[in-house]
PDB file of C-alpha atoms in Angstrom:
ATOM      1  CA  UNK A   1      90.614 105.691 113.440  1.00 52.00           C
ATOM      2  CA  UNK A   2      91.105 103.876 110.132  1.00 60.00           C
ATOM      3  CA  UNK A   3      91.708 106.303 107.497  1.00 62.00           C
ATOM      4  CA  UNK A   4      91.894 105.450 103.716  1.00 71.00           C
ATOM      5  CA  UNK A   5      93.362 107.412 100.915  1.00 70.00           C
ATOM      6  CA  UNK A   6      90.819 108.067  98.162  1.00 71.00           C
ATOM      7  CA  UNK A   7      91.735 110.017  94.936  1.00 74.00           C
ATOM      8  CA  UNK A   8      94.430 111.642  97.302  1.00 76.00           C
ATOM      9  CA  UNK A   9      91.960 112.047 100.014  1.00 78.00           C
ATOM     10  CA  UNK A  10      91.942 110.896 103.383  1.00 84.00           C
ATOM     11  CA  UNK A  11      88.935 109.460 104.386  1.00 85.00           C
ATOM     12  CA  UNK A  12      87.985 107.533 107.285  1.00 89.00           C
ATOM     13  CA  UNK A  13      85.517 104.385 107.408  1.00 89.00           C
ATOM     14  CA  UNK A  14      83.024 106.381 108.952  1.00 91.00           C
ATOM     15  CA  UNK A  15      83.147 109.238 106.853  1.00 90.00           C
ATOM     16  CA  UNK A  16      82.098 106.612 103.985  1.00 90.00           C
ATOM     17  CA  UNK A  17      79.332 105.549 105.719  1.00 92.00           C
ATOM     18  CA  UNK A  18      77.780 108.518 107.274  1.00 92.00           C
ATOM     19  CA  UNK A  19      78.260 109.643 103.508  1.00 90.00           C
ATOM     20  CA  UNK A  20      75.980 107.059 102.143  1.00 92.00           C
ATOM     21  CA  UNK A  21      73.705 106.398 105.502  1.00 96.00           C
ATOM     22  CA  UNK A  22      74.848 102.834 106.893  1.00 96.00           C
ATOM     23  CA  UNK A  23      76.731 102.229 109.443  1.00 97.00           C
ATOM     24  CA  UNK A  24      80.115 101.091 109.995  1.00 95.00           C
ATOM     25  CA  UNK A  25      79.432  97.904 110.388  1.00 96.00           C
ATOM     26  CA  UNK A  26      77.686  97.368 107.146  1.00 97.00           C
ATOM     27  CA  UNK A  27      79.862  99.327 104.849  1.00 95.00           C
ATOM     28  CA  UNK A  28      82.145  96.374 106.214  1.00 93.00           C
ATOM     29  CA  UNK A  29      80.838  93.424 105.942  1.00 96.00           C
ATOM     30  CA  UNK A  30      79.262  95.231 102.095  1.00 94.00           C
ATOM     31  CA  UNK A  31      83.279  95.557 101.397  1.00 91.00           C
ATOM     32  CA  UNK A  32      83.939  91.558 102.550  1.00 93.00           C
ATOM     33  CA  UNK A  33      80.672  90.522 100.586  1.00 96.00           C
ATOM     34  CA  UNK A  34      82.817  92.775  96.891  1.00 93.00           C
ATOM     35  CA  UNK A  35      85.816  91.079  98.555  1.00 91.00           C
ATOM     36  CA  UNK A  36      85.028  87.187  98.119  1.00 94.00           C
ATOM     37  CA  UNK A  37      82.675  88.032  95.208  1.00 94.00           C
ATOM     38  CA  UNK A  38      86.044  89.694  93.147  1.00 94.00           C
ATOM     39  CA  UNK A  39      88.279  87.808  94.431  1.00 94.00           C
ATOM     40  CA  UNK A  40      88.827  85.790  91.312  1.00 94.00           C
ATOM     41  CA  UNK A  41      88.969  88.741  89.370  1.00 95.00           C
ATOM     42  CA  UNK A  42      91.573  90.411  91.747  1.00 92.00           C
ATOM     43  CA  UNK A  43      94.058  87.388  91.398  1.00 94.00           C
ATOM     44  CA  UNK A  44      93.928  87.412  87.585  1.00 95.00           C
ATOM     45  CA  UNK A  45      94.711  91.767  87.972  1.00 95.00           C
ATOM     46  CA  UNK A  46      97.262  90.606  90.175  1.00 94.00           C
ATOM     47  CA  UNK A  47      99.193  87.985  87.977  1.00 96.00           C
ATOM     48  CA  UNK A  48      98.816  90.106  84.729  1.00 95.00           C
ATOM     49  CA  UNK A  49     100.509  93.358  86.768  1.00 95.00           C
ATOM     50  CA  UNK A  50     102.965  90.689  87.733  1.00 94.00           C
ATOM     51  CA  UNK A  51     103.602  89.616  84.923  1.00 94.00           C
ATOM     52  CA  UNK A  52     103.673  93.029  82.824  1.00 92.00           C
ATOM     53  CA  UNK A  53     106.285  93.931  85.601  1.00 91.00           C
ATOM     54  CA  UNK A  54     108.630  91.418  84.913  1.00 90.00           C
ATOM     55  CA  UNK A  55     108.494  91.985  81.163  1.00 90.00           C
ATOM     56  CA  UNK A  56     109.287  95.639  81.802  1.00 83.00           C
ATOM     57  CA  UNK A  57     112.265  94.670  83.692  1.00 74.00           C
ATOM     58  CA  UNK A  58     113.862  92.486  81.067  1.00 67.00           C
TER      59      UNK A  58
END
């Protein structure tokens, strides 16, 4: 069982989709789909966190 922690909740994969009414399977591949269509926006989160980081620590 794959559990997640949501808003300090643990929630499991299939708790998420019986929640909405898909299955497993498409809550997946809907999560890979946000994945690839953010990842560009991810990376630039990721490099400003980085870089806010190692400003803090100066």
């Amino acid at each position: 069982m794959i559990e997640t922690n949501i808003a300090g909740e643990k929630v499991t994969k299939k708790s998420i989709a019986e929640h909405f009414s898909i299955s497993t399977s498409t809550l997946s591949n809907r999560h890979k789909q946000m994945e690839t269509v953010l990842e560009e926006d991810i990376q630039e989160v990721n490099t400003a966190l980085e870089q806010l980081e190692a400003t803090e620590s100066v």
